Tab-separated table of C-alpha atoms in Angstrom:
chain	number	residue	atom	x	y	z
M	200	MET	CA	-102.701	72.886	127.785
M	201	SER	CA	-104.183	74.889	124.997
M	202	MET	CA	-107.661	74.223	123.699
M	203	ASP	CA	-106.227	73.096	120.406
M	204	THR	CA	-103.987	70.409	121.940
M	205	TRP	CA	-106.780	69.294	124.247
M	206	LEU	CA	-109.158	68.827	121.320
M	207	LYS	CA	-106.488	66.934	119.417
M	208	LYS	CA	-105.892	64.612	122.351
M	209	MET	CA	-109.580	63.936	122.729
M	210	SER	CA	-110.125	63.306	119.043
M	211	VAL	CA	-107.369	60.697	118.678
M	212	ARG	CA	-109.518	58.316	120.649
M	213	SER	CA	-111.906	58.100	117.733
M	214	PRO	CA	-110.571	58.411	114.203
M	215	TRP	CA	-113.658	58.349	112.012
M	216	LEU	CA	-113.581	56.375	108.829
M	217	PHE	CA	-114.864	57.327	105.430
M	218	ARG	CA	-115.246	54.909	102.593
M	219	ILE	CA	-114.766	55.821	98.909
M	220	ASN	CA	-115.685	53.330	96.243
M	221	ALA	CA	-113.543	54.165	93.211
M	222	GLY	CA	-115.120	51.622	90.901
M	223	SER	CA	-114.665	48.597	93.114
M	224	CYS	CA	-116.251	45.219	92.370
M	225	ASN	CA	-117.821	45.468	95.869
M	226	GLY	CA	-115.767	42.618	97.309
M	227	CYS	CA	-113.601	44.902	99.416
M	228	ASP	CA	-116.652	46.979	100.358
M	229	VAL	CA	-118.314	43.868	101.735
M	230	GLU	CA	-115.192	43.168	103.777
M	231	LEU	CA	-115.202	46.763	105.038
M	232	ALA	CA	-118.833	46.388	106.055
M	233	THR	CA	-117.932	43.088	107.736
M	234	THR	CA	-115.109	44.750	109.643
M	235	ALA	CA	-117.470	47.367	111.045
M	236	CYS	CA	-120.818	45.644	111.414
M	237	ILE	CA	-120.085	42.103	112.575
M	238	PRO	CA	-119.463	41.746	116.335
M	239	ARG	CA	-116.600	39.343	115.675
M	240	TYR	CA	-114.370	42.022	114.082
M	241	ASP	CA	-115.976	45.195	115.462
M	242	VAL	CA	-113.751	48.076	114.354
M	243	GLU	CA	-115.700	50.360	116.708
M	244	ARG	CA	-113.651	48.982	119.622
M	245	LEU	CA	-110.853	51.205	118.286
M	246	GLY	CA	-113.142	54.224	118.303
M	247	CYS	CA	-113.505	54.024	114.540
M	248	LYS	CA	-116.881	54.714	113.051
M	249	TYR	CA	-118.064	55.112	109.502
M	250	CYS	CA	-119.327	58.605	108.920
M	251	GLY	CA	-121.652	59.817	106.212
M	252	SER	CA	-119.928	63.068	105.369
M	253	PRO	CA	-116.349	63.381	104.137
M	254	ARG	CA	-115.961	66.527	106.227
M	255	HIS	CA	-116.152	64.498	109.427
M	256	ALA	CA	-113.606	61.910	108.366
M	257	ASP	CA	-110.062	61.310	109.582
M	258	ILE	CA	-109.122	58.059	107.844
M	259	VAL	CA	-110.313	57.451	104.305
M	260	LEU	CA	-110.533	53.909	102.956
M	261	ILE	CA	-110.459	53.706	99.156
M	262	THR	CA	-111.470	50.589	97.256
M	263	GLY	CA	-111.458	50.010	93.512
M	264	PRO	CA	-109.054	50.744	90.659
M	265	LEU	CA	-110.210	54.348	89.989
M	266	THR	CA	-112.209	54.121	86.801
M	267	ALA	CA	-112.231	56.981	84.304
M	268	ARG	CA	-115.883	57.749	85.017
M	269	VAL	CA	-115.515	58.045	88.779
M	270	ARG	CA	-112.112	59.753	88.907
M	271	ASP	CA	-113.175	63.388	89.197
M	272	ARG	CA	-115.860	62.553	91.757
M	273	VAL	CA	-113.371	60.635	93.899
M	274	LEU	CA	-110.975	63.585	93.767
M	275	THR	CA	-113.776	66.017	94.698
M	276	VAL	CA	-114.822	63.926	97.683
M	277	TRP	CA	-111.235	63.295	98.736
M	278	ASN	CA	-110.453	67.030	98.670
M	279	GLU	CA	-113.450	67.641	100.963
M	280	ILE	CA	-111.818	65.636	103.766
M	281	PRO	CA	-110.046	67.986	106.174
M	282	GLU	CA	-106.305	67.665	106.854
M	283	PRO	CA	-104.673	65.820	108.486
M	284	LYS	CA	-106.145	62.783	106.774
M	285	VAL	CA	-104.764	59.316	106.260
M	286	THR	CA	-105.517	57.482	103.025
M	287	VAL	CA	-105.742	53.706	103.109
M	288	ALA	CA	-105.871	51.732	99.852
M	289	VAL	CA	-107.893	48.575	100.494
M	290	GLY	CA	-107.429	45.695	98.092
M	291	ILE	CA	-104.986	45.257	95.231
M	292	CYS	CA	-107.031	47.390	92.796
M	293	PRO	CA	-106.220	50.833	94.244
M	294	ILE	CA	-102.621	49.778	94.933
M	295	SER	CA	-101.629	48.386	91.544
M	296	GLY	CA	-104.771	48.183	89.419
M	297	GLY	CA	-105.160	44.523	90.288
M	298	VAL	CA	-106.859	42.373	87.674
M	299	PHE	CA	-108.041	45.539	85.892
M	300	ARG	CA	-104.561	46.968	85.428
M	301	GLU	CA	-103.970	48.713	82.113
M	302	GLY	CA	-107.641	48.430	81.191
M	303	TYR	CA	-108.976	51.080	78.823
M	304	SER	CA	-111.265	52.577	81.464
M	305	ILE	CA	-108.830	52.437	84.377
M	306	GLU	CA	-107.107	55.642	85.509
M	307	GLY	CA	-105.447	54.042	88.534
M	308	PRO	CA	-103.438	52.965	90.413
M	309	ILE	CA	-104.754	55.502	92.831
M	310	ASP	CA	-101.390	56.946	93.875
M	311	ARG	CA	-101.172	58.663	90.495
M	312	TYR	CA	-103.744	61.116	91.832
M	313	ILE	CA	-103.879	60.756	95.614
M	314	PRO	CA	-101.020	60.370	98.104
M	315	VAL	CA	-101.630	57.010	99.785
M	316	ASP	CA	-100.322	56.308	103.304
M	317	VAL	CA	-101.226	52.684	103.960
M	318	ASN	CA	-101.707	49.747	101.598
M	319	VAL	CA	-103.784	46.702	102.515
M	320	PRO	CA	-103.367	44.240	99.634
M	321	GLY	CA	-105.660	41.275	99.145
M	322	CYS	CA	-108.498	40.321	96.848
M	323	PRO	CA	-110.261	41.070	99.122
M	324	PRO	CA	-108.138	41.426	102.281
M	325	ARG	CA	-109.555	39.562	105.246
M	326	PRO	CA	-111.179	41.707	107.978
M	327	GLN	CA	-108.233	41.196	110.348
M	328	ALA	CA	-105.876	42.579	107.691
M	329	ILE	CA	-108.132	45.632	107.301
M	330	LEU	CA	-108.088	46.071	111.089
M	331	GLU	CA	-104.298	45.891	110.978
M	332	GLY	CA	-104.307	48.564	108.262
M	333	VAL	CA	-106.615	50.803	110.304
M	334	VAL	CA	-104.307	50.469	113.331
M	335	LEU	CA	-101.328	51.391	111.148
M	336	ALA	CA	-103.284	54.321	109.686
M	337	ARG	CA	-104.111	55.496	113.199
M	338	SER	CA	-100.421	55.574	114.165
M	339	ILE	CA	-99.614	57.545	111.004
M	340	TRP	CA	-102.485	59.899	111.813
M	341	LEU	CA	-101.047	60.463	115.318
M	342	LYS	CA	-97.699	61.343	113.744
M	343	LYS	CA	-99.398	63.807	111.408
M	344	LEU	CA	-101.146	65.401	114.385
M	345	GLY	CA	-97.859	65.622	116.257
M	346	LEU	CA	-99.069	63.331	119.045
M	347	GLU	CA	-96.777	60.315	118.956
M	348	GLY	CA	-98.015	57.145	120.676
W	114	MET	CA	-138.471	37.392	130.552
W	115	ALA	CA	-137.191	33.900	131.282
W	116	GLY	CA	-136.003	33.632	127.693
W	117	PHE	CA	-134.042	36.827	128.049
W	118	LEU	CA	-132.421	35.597	131.257
W	119	LYS	CA	-131.433	32.384	129.506
W	120	VAL	CA	-129.693	34.358	126.746
W	121	LEU	CA	-128.036	36.625	129.303
W	122	VAL	CA	-126.670	33.708	131.335
W	123	ARG	CA	-125.454	31.967	128.204
W	124	ASN	CA	-123.672	35.086	127.004
W	125	LEU	CA	-122.064	35.595	130.401
W	126	MET	CA	-120.833	32.002	130.391
W	127	GLN	CA	-119.501	32.060	126.828
W	128	GLY	CA	-117.840	35.451	126.937
W	129	PRO	CA	-117.778	37.971	124.113
W	130	SER	CA	-117.901	36.736	120.523
W	131	THR	CA	-115.580	39.519	119.369
W	132	ASP	CA	-112.223	38.385	118.091
W	133	PRO	CA	-109.589	40.017	120.351
W	134	PHE	CA	-107.448	41.020	117.333
W	135	PRO	CA	-105.646	43.519	117.056
W	136	LEU	CA	-105.285	43.567	120.857
W	137	GLY	CA	-104.879	39.797	121.101
W	138	GLU	CA	-104.515	36.665	119.064
W	139	THR	CA	-106.771	35.717	116.200
W	140	PHE	CA	-107.444	32.519	114.294
W	141	THR	CA	-106.008	31.699	110.877
W	142	PRO	CA	-107.504	28.951	108.727
W	143	GLN	CA	-104.880	26.439	107.569
W	144	ARG	CA	-105.687	26.809	103.871
W	145	LEU	CA	-106.080	30.584	103.800
W	146	ARG	CA	-104.183	32.073	100.876
W	147	GLY	CA	-101.743	34.713	102.053
W	148	LYS	CA	-98.401	35.029	100.265
W	149	VAL	CA	-96.914	33.309	97.243
W	150	HIS	CA	-93.545	31.575	97.558
W	151	ILE	CA	-91.383	30.084	94.829
W	152	ASN	CA	-89.056	27.150	95.424
W	153	PRO	CA	-85.844	28.041	93.543
W	154	ASN	CA	-84.782	24.383	93.413
W	155	LEU	CA	-87.857	23.370	91.441
W	156	CYS	CA	-88.662	26.382	89.237
W	157	MET	CA	-87.648	25.817	85.601
W	158	GLY	CA	-88.759	29.214	84.324
W	159	CYS	CA	-91.251	27.733	81.846
W	160	GLY	CA	-93.583	30.717	82.266
W	161	VAL	CA	-96.857	28.839	82.762
W	162	CYS	CA	-97.421	30.781	85.997
W	163	ARG	CA	-96.898	34.084	84.203
W	164	HIS	CA	-99.289	33.007	81.463
W	165	SER	CA	-102.003	31.884	83.879
W	166	CYS	CA	-101.628	34.804	86.307
W	167	THR	CA	-104.943	36.649	86.353
W	168	ALA	CA	-103.514	39.927	87.568
W	169	GLY	CA	-100.183	39.879	85.716
W	170	ALA	CA	-98.271	39.829	88.987
W	171	ILE	CA	-95.550	37.415	87.851
W	172	ASP	CA	-92.536	38.516	85.868
W	173	ILE	CA	-89.834	36.229	84.494
W	174	ARG	CA	-86.858	37.783	82.759
W	175	GLN	CA	-83.413	36.665	81.726
W	176	LEU	CA	-80.464	38.144	83.578
W	177	GLU	CA	-78.560	40.638	81.490
W	178	ASP	CA	-75.398	38.519	81.430
W	179	GLY	CA	-77.410	35.480	80.344
W	180	THR	CA	-76.374	33.323	83.294
W	181	GLY	CA	-79.857	32.737	84.637
W	182	PHE	CA	-83.304	34.186	85.081
W	183	LYS	CA	-85.179	36.120	87.698
W	184	ILE	CA	-88.739	35.310	88.708
W	185	THR	CA	-90.683	37.937	90.613
W	186	VAL	CA	-94.152	37.883	92.155
W	187	TRP	CA	-95.458	41.253	93.236
W	188	GLN	CA	-97.676	40.657	96.260
W	189	ASN	CA	-99.425	43.995	95.733
W	190	ALA	CA	-100.790	42.846	92.379
W	191	CYS	CA	-101.417	39.210	93.297
W	192	CYS	CA	-105.147	38.456	93.556
W	193	LEU	CA	-104.493	35.121	95.319
W	194	CYS	CA	-106.440	33.069	92.783
W	195	ALA	CA	-103.775	30.336	93.104
W	196	SER	CA	-103.874	29.482	89.402
W	197	CYS	CA	-100.053	29.683	89.315
W	198	ARG	CA	-99.907	26.979	91.972
W	199	HIS	CA	-102.505	24.955	90.116
W	200	TYR	CA	-100.791	25.104	86.722
W	201	CYS	CA	-97.120	24.941	87.782
W	202	PRO	CA	-95.868	21.655	86.267
W	203	MET	CA	-93.046	21.416	88.806
W	204	GLY	CA	-95.060	22.195	91.932
W	205	ALA	CA	-92.610	25.001	92.651
W	206	ILE	CA	-95.219	27.500	93.864
W	207	THR	CA	-96.678	27.390	97.348
W	208	ILE	CA	-99.019	29.825	99.062
W	209	ASP	CA	-98.765	30.183	102.817
W	210	ASN	CA	-101.433	31.497	105.165
W	211	ASN	CA	-99.607	34.641	106.288
W	212	TRP	CA	-102.241	37.357	105.851
W	213	HIS	CA	-100.301	40.146	107.642
W	214	SER	CA	-100.100	42.206	104.481
W	215	ALA	CA	-100.929	45.754	105.600
W	216	HIS	CA	-97.929	48.036	105.124
W	217	ALA	CA	-96.976	51.670	104.761
W	218	ALA	CA	-97.130	53.011	101.203
W	219	GLU	CA	-93.343	53.528	101.063
W	220	GLU	CA	-92.875	49.750	101.099
W	221	LYS	CA	-95.211	49.306	98.140
W	222	TYR	CA	-92.578	47.958	95.757
W	223	ASP	CA	-90.688	45.952	98.404
W	224	LYS	CA	-93.484	43.439	98.766
W	225	VAL	CA	-92.122	40.971	96.246
W	226	GLU	CA	-91.175	37.339	96.235
W	227	GLN	CA	-88.076	37.184	94.064
W	228	GLN	CA	-85.789	34.307	93.173
W	229	ILE	CA	-82.702	34.436	90.983
W	230	ILE	CA	-82.089	31.080	89.347
W	231	ARG	CA	-78.708	30.428	87.703
W	232	TYR	CA	-78.118	28.226	84.697
W	233	GLU	CA	-75.529	25.443	84.833
W	234	PRO	CA	-73.204	24.346	82.015
W	235	CYS	CA	-74.033	21.166	80.088
W	236	SER	CA	-71.507	18.445	80.967
W	237	HIS	CA	-70.927	17.664	77.263
W	238	CYS	CA	-71.041	20.854	75.248
W	239	GLY	CA	-70.791	23.410	78.054
W	240	SER	CA	-73.741	25.528	76.908
W	241	LEU	CA	-75.793	27.037	79.728
W	242	MET	CA	-79.059	25.366	80.639
W	243	ARG	CA	-81.362	24.850	83.572
W	244	PRO	CA	-80.981	21.283	84.908
W	245	LEU	CA	-84.094	19.392	85.962
W	246	PRO	CA	-84.315	18.500	89.653
W	247	LEU	CA	-82.943	14.989	90.300
W	248	GLU	CA	-86.217	13.690	91.718
W	249	ARG	CA	-88.029	14.770	88.588
W	250	VAL	CA	-85.511	13.076	86.303
W	251	ARG	CA	-85.750	9.880	88.375
W	252	ALA	CA	-89.527	9.923	87.943
W	253	LEU	CA	-89.285	10.605	84.199
W	254	TYR	CA	-86.868	7.755	83.484
W	255	ALA	CA	-88.134	5.362	86.150
W	256	ASN	CA	-89.074	2.586	83.703
W	257	ASP	CA	-85.575	2.228	82.266
W	258	ASP	CA	-82.879	1.060	84.669
W	259	SER	CA	-80.093	1.391	82.076
W	260	LEU	CA	-80.309	5.197	82.207
W	261	ASP	CA	-78.375	7.233	84.717
W	262	PRO	CA	-80.589	10.090	85.965
W	263	LYS	CA	-77.619	11.926	87.448
W	264	LEU	CA	-75.880	12.061	84.068
W	265	LEU	CA	-79.017	12.856	82.064
W	266	ARG	CA	-79.808	15.772	84.331
W	267	THR	CA	-76.512	17.485	83.482
W	268	LEU	CA	-77.082	17.260	79.707
W	269	CYS	CA	-78.622	20.026	77.646
W	270	PRO	CA	-81.607	19.010	75.456
W	271	LYS	CA	-79.433	18.792	72.337
W	272	CYS	CA	-76.801	16.535	73.939
W	273	ARG	CA	-79.582	14.445	75.452
W	274	GLN	CA	-81.028	13.895	71.973
W	275	ILE	CA	-77.622	12.811	70.670
W	276	GLU	CA	-77.158	10.455	73.614
W	277	ASP	CA	-80.608	9.040	72.987
W	278	ALA	CA	-79.844	8.522	69.307
W	279	LYS	CA	-76.613	6.731	70.160
W	280	ARG	CA	-78.404	4.499	72.620
W	281	ASN	CA	-81.335	3.630	70.393
W	282	SER	CA	-79.537	3.201	67.098
W	283	CYS	CA	-78.603	-0.400	68.010
W	284	LYS	CA	-82.305	-1.172	68.221
W	285	LEU	CA	-82.973	0.083	64.682
W	286	PRO	CA	-83.759	-2.545	62.063
W	287	GLY	CA	-80.629	-1.709	60.100
W	288	ALA	CA	-78.298	-1.481	63.045
W	289	PRO	CA	-75.131	-3.582	62.856
W	290	GLY	CA	-74.700	-6.453	65.246
W	291	LYS	CA	-78.344	-7.116	65.885
W	292	SER	CA	-80.139	-7.806	62.599
W	293	ALA	CA	-77.676	-6.593	60.010
W	294	SER	CA	-78.129	-9.637	57.773
W	295	ALA	CA	-81.872	-9.122	57.480
W	296	ASN	CA	-81.567	-5.533	56.284
W	297	ASP	CA	-78.477	-5.377	54.168
W	298	ASP	CA	-79.880	-2.709	51.903
W	299	ALA	CA	-80.618	-0.280	54.770
W	300	ALA	CA	-77.658	1.995	54.988
W	301	THR	CA	-76.539	2.538	58.566
W	302	PRO	CA	-75.396	6.094	59.144
W	303	ALA	CA	-71.985	6.058	60.714
W	304	SER	CA	-72.781	8.906	63.064
W	305	ALA	CA	-75.751	7.067	64.598
W	306	ALA	CA	-73.793	3.888	65.313
W	307	PRO	CA	-73.301	3.165	68.988
W	308	THR	CA	-69.913	4.240	70.187
W	309	ALA	CA	-68.597	2.735	73.385
């Protein structure tokens, strides 16, 4: 087994999460914090951990409808994340614009700018739904790495 | 030290507080709002849900051939405020507690609740209209036994008005048969006279 494959196999045990707030109302961010920090939901069982730097991330969770002001910064941060990355849109805002759709300051939905892999709709989605989305994102990430299952 | 042991024993007895999901089962509150459903037997297409929808997730449009309408709720835009359910005059909208909403991005536009509702021809004039549900008609005309809800339901609003005029014209002051002698000067329109 080559070093590269070995490293890949080790790293799939712990896909690190990165959170981007693209102008969210903070509702989904609170649910994301709940998913990670409260023992009842505990996303760290799956090896997932929020990381502070986009360069360490594997799965990126985006909340918010992508406002005009934050657009370029979101794209900068998103481009910093190394491939292969899996993008998860959390809440209805990044998916469709939600209640802010067609607002004058809204550049979203987010898939106009960023290829999204997983959608988790809800306003906000409950922590179990976010967990479900993270599990789905992990399986997509394994496919991207070429390590099925 | 004793306090710590007490906590330790209690935790060992109770087991972990972590919800086993996604590896096991989780709990779902009965009244959790998950997905919107429309009852095609009750929906009249009045558009109150579309008007009250906070996120603009509901679309009602006529079919191109004019034989009905299509009502669509896009789950990916629905913010689950339940104002459609609250304002629906027919009670046609229900929200279940199915929160399993995470999906791959390719299925983004498949997550819709869609019902196609066909119009039916009026039993008198044959123009297309949406009949009221029988239960609703029974409730509306409950205080008048002389009316037949099954017949009224198949009439379009215009024919229903004509039927109503025919029925009520005998109660008018100038109607023949009842008090014709008292109001001789009131001309009775021939078209409004009760016919069989």
